[in-house]
Coordinates of C-alpha atoms in Angstrom, one line a residue:
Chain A
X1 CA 4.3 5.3 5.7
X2 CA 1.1 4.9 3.6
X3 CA -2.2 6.3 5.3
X4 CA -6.0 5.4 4.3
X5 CA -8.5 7.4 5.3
X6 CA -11.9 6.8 5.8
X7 CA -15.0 8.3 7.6
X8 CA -15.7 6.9 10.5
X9 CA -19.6 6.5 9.4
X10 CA -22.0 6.7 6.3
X11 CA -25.6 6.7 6.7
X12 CA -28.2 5.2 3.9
X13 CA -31.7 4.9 3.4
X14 CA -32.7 2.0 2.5
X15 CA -33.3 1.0 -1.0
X16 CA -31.3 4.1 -1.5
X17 CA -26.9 3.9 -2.7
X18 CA -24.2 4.5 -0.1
X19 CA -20.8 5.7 -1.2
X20 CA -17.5 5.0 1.4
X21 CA -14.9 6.5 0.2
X22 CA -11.0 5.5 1.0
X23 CA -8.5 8.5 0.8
X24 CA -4.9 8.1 -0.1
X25 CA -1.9 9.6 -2.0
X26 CA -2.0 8.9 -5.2
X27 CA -4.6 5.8 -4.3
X28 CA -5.8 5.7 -8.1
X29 CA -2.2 4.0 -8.7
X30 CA -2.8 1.3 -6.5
X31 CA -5.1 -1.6 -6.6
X32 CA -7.7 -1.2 -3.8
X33 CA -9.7 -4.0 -1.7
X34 CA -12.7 -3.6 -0.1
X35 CA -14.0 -6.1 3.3
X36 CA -17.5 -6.0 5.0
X37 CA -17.1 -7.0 8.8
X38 CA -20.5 -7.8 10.4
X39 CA -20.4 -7.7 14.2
X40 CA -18.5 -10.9 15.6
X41 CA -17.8 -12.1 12.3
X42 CA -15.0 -12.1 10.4
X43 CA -14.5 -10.3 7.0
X44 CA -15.9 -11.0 3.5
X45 CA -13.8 -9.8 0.8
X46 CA -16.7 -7.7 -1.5
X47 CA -14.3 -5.9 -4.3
X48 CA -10.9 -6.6 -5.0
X49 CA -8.7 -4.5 -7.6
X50 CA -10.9 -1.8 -7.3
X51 CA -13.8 -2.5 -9.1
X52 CA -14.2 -6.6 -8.9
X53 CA -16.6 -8.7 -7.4
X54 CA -15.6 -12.2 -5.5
X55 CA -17.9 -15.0 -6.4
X56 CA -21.6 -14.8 -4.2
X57 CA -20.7 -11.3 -4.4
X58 CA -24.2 -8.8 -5.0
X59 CA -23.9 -6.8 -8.2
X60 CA -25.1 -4.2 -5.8
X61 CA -21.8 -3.7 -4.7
X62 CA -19.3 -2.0 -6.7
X63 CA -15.9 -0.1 -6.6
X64 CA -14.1 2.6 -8.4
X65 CA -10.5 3.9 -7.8
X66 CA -9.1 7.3 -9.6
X67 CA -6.9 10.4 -8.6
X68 CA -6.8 10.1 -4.2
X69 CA -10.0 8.5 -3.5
X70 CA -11.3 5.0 -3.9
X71 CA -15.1 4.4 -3.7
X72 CA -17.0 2.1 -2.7
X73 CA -20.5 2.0 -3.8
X74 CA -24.0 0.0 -2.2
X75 CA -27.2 -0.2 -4.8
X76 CA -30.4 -0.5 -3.3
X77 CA -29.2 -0.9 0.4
X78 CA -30.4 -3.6 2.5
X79 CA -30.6 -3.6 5.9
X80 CA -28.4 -6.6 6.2
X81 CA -25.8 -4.3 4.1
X82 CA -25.3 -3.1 7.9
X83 CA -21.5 -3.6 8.8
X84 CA -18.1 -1.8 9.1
X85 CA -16.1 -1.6 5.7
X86 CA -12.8 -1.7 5.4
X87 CA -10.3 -0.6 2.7
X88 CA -6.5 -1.7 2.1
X89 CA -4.4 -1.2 -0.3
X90 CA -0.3 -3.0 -1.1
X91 CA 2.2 -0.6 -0.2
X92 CA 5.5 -1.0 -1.3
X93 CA 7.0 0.7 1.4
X94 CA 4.3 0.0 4.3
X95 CA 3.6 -3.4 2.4
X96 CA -0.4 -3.8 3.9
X97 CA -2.2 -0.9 5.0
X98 CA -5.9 -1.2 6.2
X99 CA -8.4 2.0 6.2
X100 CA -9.8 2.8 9.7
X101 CA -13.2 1.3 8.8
X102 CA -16.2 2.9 8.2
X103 CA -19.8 1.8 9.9
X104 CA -22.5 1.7 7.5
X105 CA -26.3 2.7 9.3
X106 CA -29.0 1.2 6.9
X107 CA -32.1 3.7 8.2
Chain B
X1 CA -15.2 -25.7 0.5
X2 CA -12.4 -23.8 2.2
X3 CA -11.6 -23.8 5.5
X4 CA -9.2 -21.8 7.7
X5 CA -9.0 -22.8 11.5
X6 CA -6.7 -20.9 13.9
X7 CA -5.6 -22.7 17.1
X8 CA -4.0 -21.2 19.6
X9 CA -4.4 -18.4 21.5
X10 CA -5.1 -18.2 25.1
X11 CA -4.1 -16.0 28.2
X12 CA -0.5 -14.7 28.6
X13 CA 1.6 -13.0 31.0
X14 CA 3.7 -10.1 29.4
X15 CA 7.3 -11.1 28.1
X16 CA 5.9 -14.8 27.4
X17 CA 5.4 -16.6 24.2
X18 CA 2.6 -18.2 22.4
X19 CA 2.7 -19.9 18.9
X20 CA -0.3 -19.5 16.9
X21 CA -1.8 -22.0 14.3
X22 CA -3.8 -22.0 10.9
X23 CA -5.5 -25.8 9.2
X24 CA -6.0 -24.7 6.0
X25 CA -8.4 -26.7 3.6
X26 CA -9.9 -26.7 0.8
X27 CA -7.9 -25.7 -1.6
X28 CA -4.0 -25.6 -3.1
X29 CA -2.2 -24.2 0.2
X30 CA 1.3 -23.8 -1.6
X31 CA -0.4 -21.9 -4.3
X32 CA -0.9 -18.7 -2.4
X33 CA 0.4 -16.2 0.1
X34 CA -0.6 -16.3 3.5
X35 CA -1.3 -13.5 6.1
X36 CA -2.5 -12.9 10.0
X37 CA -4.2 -9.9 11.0
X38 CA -5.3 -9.0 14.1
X39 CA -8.4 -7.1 15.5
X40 CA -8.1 -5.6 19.2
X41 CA -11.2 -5.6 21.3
X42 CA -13.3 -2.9 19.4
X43 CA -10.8 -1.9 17.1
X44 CA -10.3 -1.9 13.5
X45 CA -8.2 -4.3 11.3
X46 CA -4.2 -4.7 11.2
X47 CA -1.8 -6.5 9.2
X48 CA 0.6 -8.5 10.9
X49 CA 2.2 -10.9 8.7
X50 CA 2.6 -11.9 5.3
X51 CA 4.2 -15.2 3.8
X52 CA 4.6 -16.1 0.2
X53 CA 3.8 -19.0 -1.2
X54 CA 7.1 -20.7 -1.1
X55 CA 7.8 -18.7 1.9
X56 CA 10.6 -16.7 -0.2
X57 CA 9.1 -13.4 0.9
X58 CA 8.2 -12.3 4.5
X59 CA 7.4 -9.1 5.9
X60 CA 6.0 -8.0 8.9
X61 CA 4.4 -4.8 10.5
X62 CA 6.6 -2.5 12.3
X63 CA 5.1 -3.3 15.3
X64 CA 5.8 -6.6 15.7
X65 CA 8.9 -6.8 13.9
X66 CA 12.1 -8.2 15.5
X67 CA 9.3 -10.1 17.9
X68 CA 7.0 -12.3 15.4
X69 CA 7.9 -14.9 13.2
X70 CA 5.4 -16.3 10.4
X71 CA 6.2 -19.7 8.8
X72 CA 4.6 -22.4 6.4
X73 CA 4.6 -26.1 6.1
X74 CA 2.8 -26.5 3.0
X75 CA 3.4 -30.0 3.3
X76 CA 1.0 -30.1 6.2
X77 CA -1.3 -27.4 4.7
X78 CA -0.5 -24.9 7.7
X79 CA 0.4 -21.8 8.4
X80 CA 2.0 -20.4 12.5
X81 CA 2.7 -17.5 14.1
X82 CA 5.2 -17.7 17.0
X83 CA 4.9 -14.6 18.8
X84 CA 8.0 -13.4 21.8
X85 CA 7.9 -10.7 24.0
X86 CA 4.2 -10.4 23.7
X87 CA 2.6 -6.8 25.2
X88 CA -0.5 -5.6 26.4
X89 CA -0.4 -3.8 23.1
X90 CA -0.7 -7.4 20.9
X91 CA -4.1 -8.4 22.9
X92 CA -6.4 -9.2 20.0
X93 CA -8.2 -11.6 17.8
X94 CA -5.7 -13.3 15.4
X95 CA -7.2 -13.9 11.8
X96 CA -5.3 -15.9 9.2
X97 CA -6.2 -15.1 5.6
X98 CA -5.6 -16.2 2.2
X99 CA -4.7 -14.4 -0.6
X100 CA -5.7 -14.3 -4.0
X101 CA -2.0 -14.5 -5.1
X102 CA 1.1 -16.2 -4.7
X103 CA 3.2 -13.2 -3.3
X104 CA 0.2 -11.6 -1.4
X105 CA -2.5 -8.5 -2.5
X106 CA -5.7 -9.5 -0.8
X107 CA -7.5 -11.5 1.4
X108 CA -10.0 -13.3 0.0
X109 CA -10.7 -16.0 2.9
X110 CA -10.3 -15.9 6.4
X111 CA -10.9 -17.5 9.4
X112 CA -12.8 -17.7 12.3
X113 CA -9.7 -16.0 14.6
X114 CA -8.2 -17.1 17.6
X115 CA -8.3 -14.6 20.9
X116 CA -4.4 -13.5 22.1
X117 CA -4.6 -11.6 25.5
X118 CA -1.7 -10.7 27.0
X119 CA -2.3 -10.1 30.8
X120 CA -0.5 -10.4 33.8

């Protein structure tokens, strides 16, 4: 079955960029999501097909998607930008597989 | 304004059943797939369940195969979950989510969840 792998946290200064990454086989041939959870909330879809940005989206948020590792990137981190991320990806085998989230520390 | 609202969910001994519920609004409901994911209590997020849009595709995760099955009535906008044999293992918060297609991709709204805990 298809695995994503992420790290289990990022740290970012703020007003400084944070990267997640999202590791998988061959990932840059698949389309790759992105969700923010914020605690007891549920999740906000903030890229989709890689590099895409929903509506009331930030341009600060960005993705990018080549080789085994999708990215995605935080501009100018907020404090707010505080949350656990979440990759997933449409298998055709495992059909939706999730990332194990990453927490994101604004300091 | 969309709108997802998940009804539901409650305390269950092992072995029962429980039938789950999602009111959608807001926008075209037979116009795009339809999924649950669950969160356990501190955990990150699963898949569960996917439904096309004119439920000609299904799939489910491994884990709840042969136990769950996902349906539609898009004539009544809604979207259920009857879960069997429920475990320990399916305690969580149940999300239902739309997608941004008709076969299924992405979620690109969900709701507020509904709590499943399976308890004797």
């Amino acid at each position: 079955s298809y695995e994503l792998t992420q790290p289990l946290s990022v740290s970012v200064a703020l007003g400084q960029t944070a990267r997640i990454t999202c590791g998988g086989k061959n990932i840059g041939s698949k389309n790759v999501h992105w969700y923010q959870q914020k605690p007891g909330q549920a999740p906000v879809l903030v890229i989709y097909r890689d590099s895409n940005r929903p509506s009331g989206i930030p341009e600060r948020f960005s993705g990018s998607n080549s080789g085994n590792t999708a990215t995605l990137t935080i501009s100018r981190a907020q404090a707010g930008d505080e949350a656990d991320y979440y990759c997933q990806v449409w298998d055709s085998s495992t059909v939706v597989v999730f990332g194990g989230g990453t927490k994101l520390t604004a300091l | 304004e969309v709108q997802l609202v998940e009804s539901g969910g409650g305390l269950v001994q092992p072995g029962r059943s429980l039938r789950l519920s999602c009111a959608a609004s807001g926008f075209t409901f037979d116009d795009y797939a339809m999924h649950w994911v669950r969160q356990a209590p501190g955990k990150g997020l699963e898949w569960v369940s996917t439904i096309s849009w004119n439920s000609g595709s299904i799939d489910y995760a491994d884990s709840v195969k042969g136990r769950f099955t996902i349906s539609r009535d898009n004539a009544k906008n809604s979207l259920y979950l009857q879960m069997n044999s429920l475990r320990a293992e399916d305690t969580a918060l149940y999300y239902c989510a739309k997608d941004i297609t008709r076969l299924g991709e992405s979620f690109d709204q969900w709701g507020q969840g509904t709590l499943v805990t399976v308890s004797s």
